[in-house]
Coordinates of C-alpha atoms and ligand atoms in Angstrom, one line a residue:
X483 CA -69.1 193.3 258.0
X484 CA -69.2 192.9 254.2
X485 CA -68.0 189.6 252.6
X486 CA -65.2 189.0 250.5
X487 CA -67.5 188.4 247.6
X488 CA -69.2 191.8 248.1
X489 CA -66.3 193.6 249.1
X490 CA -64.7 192.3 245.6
X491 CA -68.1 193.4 243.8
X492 CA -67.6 196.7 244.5
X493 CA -64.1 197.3 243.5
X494 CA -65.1 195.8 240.3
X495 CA -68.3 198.1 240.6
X496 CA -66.0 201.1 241.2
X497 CA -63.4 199.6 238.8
X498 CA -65.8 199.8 236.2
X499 CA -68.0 203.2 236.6
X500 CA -64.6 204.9 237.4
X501 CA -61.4 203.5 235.4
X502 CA -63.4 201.9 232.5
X503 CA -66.4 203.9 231.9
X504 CA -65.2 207.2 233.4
X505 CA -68.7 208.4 233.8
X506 CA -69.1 211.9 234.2
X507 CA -70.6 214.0 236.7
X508 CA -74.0 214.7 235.1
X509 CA -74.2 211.8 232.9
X510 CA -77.3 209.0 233.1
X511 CA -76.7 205.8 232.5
X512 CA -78.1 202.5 230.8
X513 CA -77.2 199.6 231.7
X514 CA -78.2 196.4 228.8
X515 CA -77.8 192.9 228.2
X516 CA -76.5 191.0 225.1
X517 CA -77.5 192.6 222.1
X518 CA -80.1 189.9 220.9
X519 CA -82.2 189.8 224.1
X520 CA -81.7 193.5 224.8
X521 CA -81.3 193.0 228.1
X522 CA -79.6 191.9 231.5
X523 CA -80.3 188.3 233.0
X524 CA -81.7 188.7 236.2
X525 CA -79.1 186.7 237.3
X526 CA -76.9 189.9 237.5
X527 CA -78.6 191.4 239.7
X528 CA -76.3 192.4 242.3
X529 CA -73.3 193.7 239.9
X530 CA -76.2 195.5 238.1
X531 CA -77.3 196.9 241.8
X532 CA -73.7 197.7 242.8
X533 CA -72.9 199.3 239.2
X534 CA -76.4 201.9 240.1
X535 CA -74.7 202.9 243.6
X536 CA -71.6 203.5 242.1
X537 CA -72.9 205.3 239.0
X538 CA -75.5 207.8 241.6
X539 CA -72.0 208.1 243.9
X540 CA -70.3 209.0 241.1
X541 CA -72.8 212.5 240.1
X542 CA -74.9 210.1 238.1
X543 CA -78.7 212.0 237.8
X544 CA -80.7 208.9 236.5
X545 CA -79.4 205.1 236.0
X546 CA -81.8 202.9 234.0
X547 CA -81.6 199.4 233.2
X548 CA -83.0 197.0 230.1
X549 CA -84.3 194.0 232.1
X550 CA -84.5 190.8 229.6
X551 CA -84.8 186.9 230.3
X552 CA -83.4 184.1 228.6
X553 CA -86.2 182.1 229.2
X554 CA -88.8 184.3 227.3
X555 CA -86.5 184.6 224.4
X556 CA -86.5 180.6 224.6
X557 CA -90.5 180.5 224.7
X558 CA -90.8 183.3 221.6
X559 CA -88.8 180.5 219.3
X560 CA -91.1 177.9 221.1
X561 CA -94.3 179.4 220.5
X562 CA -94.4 182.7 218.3
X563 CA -95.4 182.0 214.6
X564 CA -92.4 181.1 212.2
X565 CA -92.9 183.7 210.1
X566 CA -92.4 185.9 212.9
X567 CA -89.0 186.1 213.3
X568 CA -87.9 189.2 211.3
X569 CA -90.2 191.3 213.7
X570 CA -88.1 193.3 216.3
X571 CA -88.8 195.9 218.9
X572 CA -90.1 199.2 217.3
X573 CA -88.9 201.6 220.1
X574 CA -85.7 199.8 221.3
X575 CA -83.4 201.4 218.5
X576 CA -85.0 204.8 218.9
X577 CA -84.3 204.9 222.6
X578 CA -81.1 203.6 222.5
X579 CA -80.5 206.2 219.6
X580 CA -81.3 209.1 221.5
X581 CA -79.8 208.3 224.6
X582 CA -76.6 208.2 223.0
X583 CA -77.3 211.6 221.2
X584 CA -78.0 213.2 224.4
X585 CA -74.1 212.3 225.5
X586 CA -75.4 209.8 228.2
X587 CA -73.1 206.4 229.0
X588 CA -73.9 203.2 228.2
X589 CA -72.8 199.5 229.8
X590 CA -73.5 196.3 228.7
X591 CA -73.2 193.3 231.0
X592 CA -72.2 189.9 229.6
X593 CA -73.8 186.9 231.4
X594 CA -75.6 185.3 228.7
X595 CA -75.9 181.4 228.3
X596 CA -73.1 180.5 225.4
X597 CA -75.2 177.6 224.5
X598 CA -78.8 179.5 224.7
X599 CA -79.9 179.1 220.8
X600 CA -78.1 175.9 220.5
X601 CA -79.9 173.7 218.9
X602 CA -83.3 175.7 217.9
X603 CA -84.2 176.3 214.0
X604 CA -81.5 178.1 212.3
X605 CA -83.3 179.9 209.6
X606 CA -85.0 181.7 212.9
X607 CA -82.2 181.9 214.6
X608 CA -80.7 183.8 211.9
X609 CA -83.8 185.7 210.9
X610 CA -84.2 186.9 214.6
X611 CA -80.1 188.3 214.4
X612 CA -80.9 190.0 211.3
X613 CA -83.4 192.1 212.3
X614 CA -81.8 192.8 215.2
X615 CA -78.8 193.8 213.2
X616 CA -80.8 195.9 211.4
X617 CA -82.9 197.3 213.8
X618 CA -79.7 198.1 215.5
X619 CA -77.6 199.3 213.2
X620 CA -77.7 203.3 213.6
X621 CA -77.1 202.7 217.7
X622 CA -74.1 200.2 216.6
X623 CA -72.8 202.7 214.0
X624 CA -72.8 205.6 217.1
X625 CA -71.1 203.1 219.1
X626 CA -68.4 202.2 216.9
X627 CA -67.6 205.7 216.5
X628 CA -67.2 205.7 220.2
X629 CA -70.0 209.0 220.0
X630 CA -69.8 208.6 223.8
X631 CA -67.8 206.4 226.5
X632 CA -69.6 203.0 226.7
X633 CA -68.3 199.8 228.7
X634 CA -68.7 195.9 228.5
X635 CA -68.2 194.0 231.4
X636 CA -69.4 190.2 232.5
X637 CA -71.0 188.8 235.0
X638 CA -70.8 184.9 236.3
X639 CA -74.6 183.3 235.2
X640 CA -75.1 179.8 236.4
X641 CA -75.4 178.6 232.7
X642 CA -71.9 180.1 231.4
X643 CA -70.5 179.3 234.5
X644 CA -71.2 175.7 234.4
X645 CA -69.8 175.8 230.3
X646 CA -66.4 177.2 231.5
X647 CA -66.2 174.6 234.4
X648 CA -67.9 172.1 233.3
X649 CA -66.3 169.5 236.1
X650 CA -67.9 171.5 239.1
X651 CA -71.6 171.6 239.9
X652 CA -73.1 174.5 239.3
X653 CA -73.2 176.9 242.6
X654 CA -69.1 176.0 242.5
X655 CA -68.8 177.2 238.6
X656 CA -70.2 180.1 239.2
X657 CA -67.6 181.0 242.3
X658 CA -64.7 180.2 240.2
X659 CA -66.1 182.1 237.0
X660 CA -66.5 185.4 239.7
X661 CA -62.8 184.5 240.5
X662 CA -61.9 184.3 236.8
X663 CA -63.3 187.6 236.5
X664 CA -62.0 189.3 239.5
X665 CA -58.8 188.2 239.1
X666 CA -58.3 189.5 235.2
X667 CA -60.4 192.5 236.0
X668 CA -57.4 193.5 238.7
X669 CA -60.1 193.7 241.8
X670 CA -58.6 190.8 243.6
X671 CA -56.4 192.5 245.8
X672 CA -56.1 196.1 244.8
X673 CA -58.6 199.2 245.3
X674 CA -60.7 198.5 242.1
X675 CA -60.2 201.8 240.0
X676 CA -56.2 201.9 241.1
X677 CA -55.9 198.1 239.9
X678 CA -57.3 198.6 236.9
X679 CA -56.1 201.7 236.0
X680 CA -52.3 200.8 236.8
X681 CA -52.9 198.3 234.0
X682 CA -54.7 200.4 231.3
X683 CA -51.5 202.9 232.1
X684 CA -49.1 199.9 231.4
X685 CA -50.7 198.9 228.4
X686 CA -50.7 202.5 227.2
X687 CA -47.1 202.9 227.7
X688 CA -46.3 199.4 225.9
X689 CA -48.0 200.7 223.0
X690 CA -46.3 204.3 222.6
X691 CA -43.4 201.7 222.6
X692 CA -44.2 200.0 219.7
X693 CA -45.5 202.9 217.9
X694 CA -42.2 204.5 218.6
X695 CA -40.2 201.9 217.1
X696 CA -42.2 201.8 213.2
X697 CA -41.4 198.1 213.0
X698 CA -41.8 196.9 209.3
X699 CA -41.7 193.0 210.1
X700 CA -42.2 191.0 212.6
X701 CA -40.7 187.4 213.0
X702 CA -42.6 184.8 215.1
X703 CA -40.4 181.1 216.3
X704 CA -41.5 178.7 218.1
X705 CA -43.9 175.4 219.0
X706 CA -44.8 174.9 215.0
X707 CA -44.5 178.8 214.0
X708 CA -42.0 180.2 211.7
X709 CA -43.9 183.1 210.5
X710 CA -43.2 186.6 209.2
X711 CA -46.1 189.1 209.0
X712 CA -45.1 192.7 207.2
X713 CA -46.7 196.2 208.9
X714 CA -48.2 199.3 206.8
X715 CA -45.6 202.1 207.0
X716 CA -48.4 203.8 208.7
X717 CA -50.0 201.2 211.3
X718 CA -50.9 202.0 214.8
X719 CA -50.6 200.1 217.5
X720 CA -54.2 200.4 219.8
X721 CA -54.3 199.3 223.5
X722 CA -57.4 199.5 225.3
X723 CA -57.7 203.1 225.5
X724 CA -60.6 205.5 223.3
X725 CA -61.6 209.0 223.7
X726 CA -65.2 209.8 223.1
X727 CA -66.2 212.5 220.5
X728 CA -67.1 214.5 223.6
X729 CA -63.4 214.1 224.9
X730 CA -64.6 211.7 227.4
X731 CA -61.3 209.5 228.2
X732 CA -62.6 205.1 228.3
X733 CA -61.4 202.1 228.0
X734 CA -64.6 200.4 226.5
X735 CA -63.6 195.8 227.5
X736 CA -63.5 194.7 230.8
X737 CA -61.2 193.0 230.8
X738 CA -58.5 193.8 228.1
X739 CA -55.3 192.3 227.4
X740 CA -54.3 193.2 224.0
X741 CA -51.6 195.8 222.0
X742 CA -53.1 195.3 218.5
X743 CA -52.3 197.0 214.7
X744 CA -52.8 196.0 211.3
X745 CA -50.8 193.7 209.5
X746 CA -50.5 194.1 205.5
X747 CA -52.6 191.9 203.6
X748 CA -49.8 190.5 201.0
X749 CA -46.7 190.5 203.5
X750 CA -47.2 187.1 205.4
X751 CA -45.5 184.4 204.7
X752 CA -44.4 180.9 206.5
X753 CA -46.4 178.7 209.2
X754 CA -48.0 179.5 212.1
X755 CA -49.8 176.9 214.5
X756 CA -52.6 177.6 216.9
X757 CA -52.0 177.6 220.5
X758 CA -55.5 176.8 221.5
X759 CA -59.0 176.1 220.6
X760 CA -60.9 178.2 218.4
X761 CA -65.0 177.9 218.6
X762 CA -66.0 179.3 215.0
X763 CA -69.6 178.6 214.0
X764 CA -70.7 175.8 217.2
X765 CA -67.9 174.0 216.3
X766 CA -64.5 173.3 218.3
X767 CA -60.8 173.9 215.7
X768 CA -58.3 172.3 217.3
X769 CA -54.4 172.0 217.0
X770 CA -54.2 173.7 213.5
X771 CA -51.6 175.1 211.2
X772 CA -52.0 177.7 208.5
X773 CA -49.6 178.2 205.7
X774 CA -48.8 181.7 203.9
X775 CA -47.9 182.7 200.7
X776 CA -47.7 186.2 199.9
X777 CA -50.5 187.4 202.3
X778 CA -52.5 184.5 201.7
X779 CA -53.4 181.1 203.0
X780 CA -52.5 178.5 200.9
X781 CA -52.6 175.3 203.2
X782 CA -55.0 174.8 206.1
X783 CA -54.9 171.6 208.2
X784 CA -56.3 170.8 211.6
X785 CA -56.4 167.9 214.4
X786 CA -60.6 168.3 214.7
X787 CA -62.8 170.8 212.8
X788 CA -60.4 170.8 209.3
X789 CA -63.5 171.1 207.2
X790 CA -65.0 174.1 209.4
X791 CA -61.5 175.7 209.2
X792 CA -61.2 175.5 205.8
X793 CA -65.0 176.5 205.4
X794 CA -64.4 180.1 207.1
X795 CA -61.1 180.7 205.3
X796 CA -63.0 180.9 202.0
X797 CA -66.3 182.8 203.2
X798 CA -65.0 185.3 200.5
X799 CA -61.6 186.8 199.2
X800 CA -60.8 188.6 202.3
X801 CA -60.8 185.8 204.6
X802 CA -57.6 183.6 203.6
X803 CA -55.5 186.9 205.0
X804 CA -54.1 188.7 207.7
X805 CA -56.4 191.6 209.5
X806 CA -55.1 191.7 212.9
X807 CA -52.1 191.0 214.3
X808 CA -52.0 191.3 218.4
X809 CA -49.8 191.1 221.2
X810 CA -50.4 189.5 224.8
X811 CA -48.1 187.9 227.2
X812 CA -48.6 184.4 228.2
X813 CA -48.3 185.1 232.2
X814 CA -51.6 187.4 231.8
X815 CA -54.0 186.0 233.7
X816 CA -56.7 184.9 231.0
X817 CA -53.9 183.2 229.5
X818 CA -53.2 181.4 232.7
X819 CA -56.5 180.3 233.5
X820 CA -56.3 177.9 230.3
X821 CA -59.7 177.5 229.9
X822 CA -62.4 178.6 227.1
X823 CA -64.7 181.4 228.2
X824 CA -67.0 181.3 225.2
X825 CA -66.9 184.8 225.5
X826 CA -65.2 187.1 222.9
X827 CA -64.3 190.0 225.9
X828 CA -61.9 186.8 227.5
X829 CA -60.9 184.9 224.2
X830 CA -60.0 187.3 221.8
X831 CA -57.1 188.1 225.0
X832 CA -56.4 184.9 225.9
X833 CA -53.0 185.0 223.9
X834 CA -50.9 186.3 221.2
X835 CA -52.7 186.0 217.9
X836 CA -53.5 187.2 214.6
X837 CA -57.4 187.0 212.7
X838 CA -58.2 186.4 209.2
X839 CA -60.2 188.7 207.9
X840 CA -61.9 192.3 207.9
X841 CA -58.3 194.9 209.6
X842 CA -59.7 197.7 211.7
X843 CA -59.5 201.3 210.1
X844 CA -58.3 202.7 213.1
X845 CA -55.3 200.6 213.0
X846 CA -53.7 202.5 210.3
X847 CA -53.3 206.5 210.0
X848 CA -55.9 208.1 208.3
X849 CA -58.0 204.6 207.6
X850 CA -60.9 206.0 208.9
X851 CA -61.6 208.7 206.1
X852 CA -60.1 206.5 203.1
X853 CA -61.5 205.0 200.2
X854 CA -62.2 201.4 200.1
X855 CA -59.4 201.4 197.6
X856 CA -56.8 203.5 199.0
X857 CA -57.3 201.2 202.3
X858 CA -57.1 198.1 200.2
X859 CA -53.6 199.9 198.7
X860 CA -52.0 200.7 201.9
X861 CA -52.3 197.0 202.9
X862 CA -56.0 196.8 204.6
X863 CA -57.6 193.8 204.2
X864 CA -61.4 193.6 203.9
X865 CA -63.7 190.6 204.3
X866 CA -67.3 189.9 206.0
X867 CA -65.5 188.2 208.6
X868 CA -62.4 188.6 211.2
X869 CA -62.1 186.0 213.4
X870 CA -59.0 186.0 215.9
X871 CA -57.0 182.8 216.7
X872 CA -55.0 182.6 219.6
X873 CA -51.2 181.7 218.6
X874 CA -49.3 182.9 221.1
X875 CA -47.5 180.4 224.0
X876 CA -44.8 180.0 226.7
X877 CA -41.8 179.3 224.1
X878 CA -42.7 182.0 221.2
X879 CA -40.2 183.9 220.6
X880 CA -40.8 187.4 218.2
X881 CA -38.7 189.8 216.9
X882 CA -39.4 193.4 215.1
X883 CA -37.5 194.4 212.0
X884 CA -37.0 198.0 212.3
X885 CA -37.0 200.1 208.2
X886 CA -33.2 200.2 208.2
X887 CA -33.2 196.3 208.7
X888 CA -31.6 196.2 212.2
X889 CA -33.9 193.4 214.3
X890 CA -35.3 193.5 218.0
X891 CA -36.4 191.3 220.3
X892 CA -40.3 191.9 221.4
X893 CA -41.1 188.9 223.2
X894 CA -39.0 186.1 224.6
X895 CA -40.4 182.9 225.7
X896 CA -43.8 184.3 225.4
X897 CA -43.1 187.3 227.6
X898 CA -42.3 190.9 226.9
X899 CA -38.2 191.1 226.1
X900 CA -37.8 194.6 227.4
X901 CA -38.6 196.0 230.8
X902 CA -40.8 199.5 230.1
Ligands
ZN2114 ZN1 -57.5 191.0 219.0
ZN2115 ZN1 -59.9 190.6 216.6

């Protein structure tokens, strides 16, 4: 007999290969780590071994995996020569390059330490991410082009683990962070690929909604938040869905949460308050409030972290407006879980919420083959950052302002106000 634990491993195995990924007959697959280390923690092991079955069950020819350790990228900033740091791998980009090329899948598993590089000399630190940025950069252009289907998913390490729950010991924080990830994944109780592609379809069909409706405004209320935030005639709402260029239907997070679009740069105006935490820079914002003007911050205050807060809204001209606006119910389950995951894939869905900074091409019609300018016209904002904030809570209420002026309720009480 299997256990629950393994049983639950490979519906999210299945869930994952099948629903997210949709990897083809034919296809090979590799399977990495964080970007930095360029590979998986051993500690992932058996998701890594159950993704491989899947992925050979599923037509797969050849499944190959990046292999990395923590611990020698801990004894490279130990011992290796200072000046060393701008060195990166030679034939990492390459192969990463032409596996993509070839039309093959990728999946990277998230299990890394949050606090790994904590504390270690930040001018290598920083050297060490900019090579890899740049080494990286044609694979991460490929990528965000979606040239093929690729997946994130996590896995519960013993470090994160213990950094999400930081009451229980160790072996216990990493059963509850499995749970966490079951449970938003949609493998706790259903078949894995008919949990999680019930949900995809429902976020789908929630977002032809709201594309349907061509709000120009929407009003948030509640706990702090009188805002209104204005929408680009043309914005799109995006749910967790992407074709490949090869056609390949994927939904590329594990999990996902969010209906998102672009909000115009100079429409916001009013207060909004955060609804929980935000880790920007090692550093913990909490309980703030941002005031708008015409698009643009013009008060900033916070309980702890005010100067950090204020720091990151003036990283450059961009970054005191709008580039996201998104869309999550409070009864999801990340929301529910109230914790900090220290993980973008679970934060950045943890709530309703909006990010200063850098708007998404793709969440406006055309965006992708505009001019900076004609981009900037239409209401895009652009900045070197984009950082989303969660504002979204159990007495929110927001309403959509259709272009003849007649208004809608969206969400009541932090839920969705219509039945779809
Ligand atoms: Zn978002
Ligand atoms: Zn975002």
């Amino acid at each position: 007999m299997v256990s629950n634990f393994e049983a639950r491993l490979e519906r999210y195995a299945d869930a994952a290969i099948h629903a997210g990924l949709n990897l083809q007959r034919g296809q090979r697959l590799m399977m990495i780590g964080p970007r930095l280390t360029g590979g998986v923690a051993p500690e992932a092991t058996p998701l890594v071994r159950a993704l491989a079955a899947t992925a050979y069950r599923a037509g797969s020819p050849l499944v190959e995996v990046l292999w990395g350790d923590e611990a020698l990228q801990l004894l490279r900033f130990r011992d290796a020569i200072p000046e060393s740091f701008a060195q990166y791998s030679a034939w990492l980009p390459k192969a990463l390059v032409d596996h993509i090329e070839g039309g093959h899948a990728l999946l990277s598993i998230y299990a890394n330490d949050p606090d790994l590089l904590a504390g270690l000399p930040a001018d290598r630190v920083s050297a060490l991410q900019q090579a890899a940025s740049r080494g990286l950069q044609q694979f991460s252009e490929l990528i965000g082009k979606n040239s093929t289907n690729w997946l994130v998913v996590s896995g519960a390490a013993e470090r994160w683990a213990t950094k999400v729950f930081p009451e229980d010991p160790p072996h216990a924080a990493t059963d509850r962070l499995w749970d966490a990830i079951f449970r938003m994944c949609r493998v706790e109780t259903s078949d894995g690929v008919s949990g999680w592609s019930a949900h995809l379809e429902a976020l789908a069909r929630r977002c032809g909604h709201l594309n349907a409706r061509h709000y120009s405004t929407l009003r948030y209320r509640g706990g702090g938040t009188n805002l209104s935030v204005g929408l680009p005639g043309d914005h799109v709402w995006v749910s967790g869905r992407s074709t490949s260029a090869r056609g390949v239907a994927f939904a590329p997070n594990m999990p996902t949460e969010e209906l998102f679009t672009m909000p115009h740069k100079e429409r916001a105006d009013g207060v909004v308050r955060s609804s929980k935490p935000l880790s920007y820079g090692g550093v913990t914002i909490e309980d703030f409030t941002l005031r708008f003007v015409s698009g643009r911050i013009v008060e900033a205050c916070a309980a702890t972290g005010e100067a950090v807060l204020r720091n990151m809204i003036a990283s450059d001209d961009g970054a005191a407006r709008l580039g996201e606006l998104a869309l999550v119910p409070h009864s999801s389950p990340i929301s529910q879980s109230g914790r900090l995951f220290y993980n973008t894939l679970f934060d950045e869905n943890a709530a309703s919420h909006l990010a200063v900074g850098s708007a998404y091409r793709f969440t406006l019609q055309g965006g992708e083959r505009m001019s900076d300018e004609a981009f900037a016209d239409a209401g895009g904002n652009r900045s070197m950052i984009h950082v989303d904030f969660m504002i979204g809570h159990e007495t929110l209420d927001i309403d959509g302002v259709r272009e003849d002026g007649t208004t809608e309720p969206i969400m009541r009480g932090g839920e969705w106000a219509c039945a779809l």
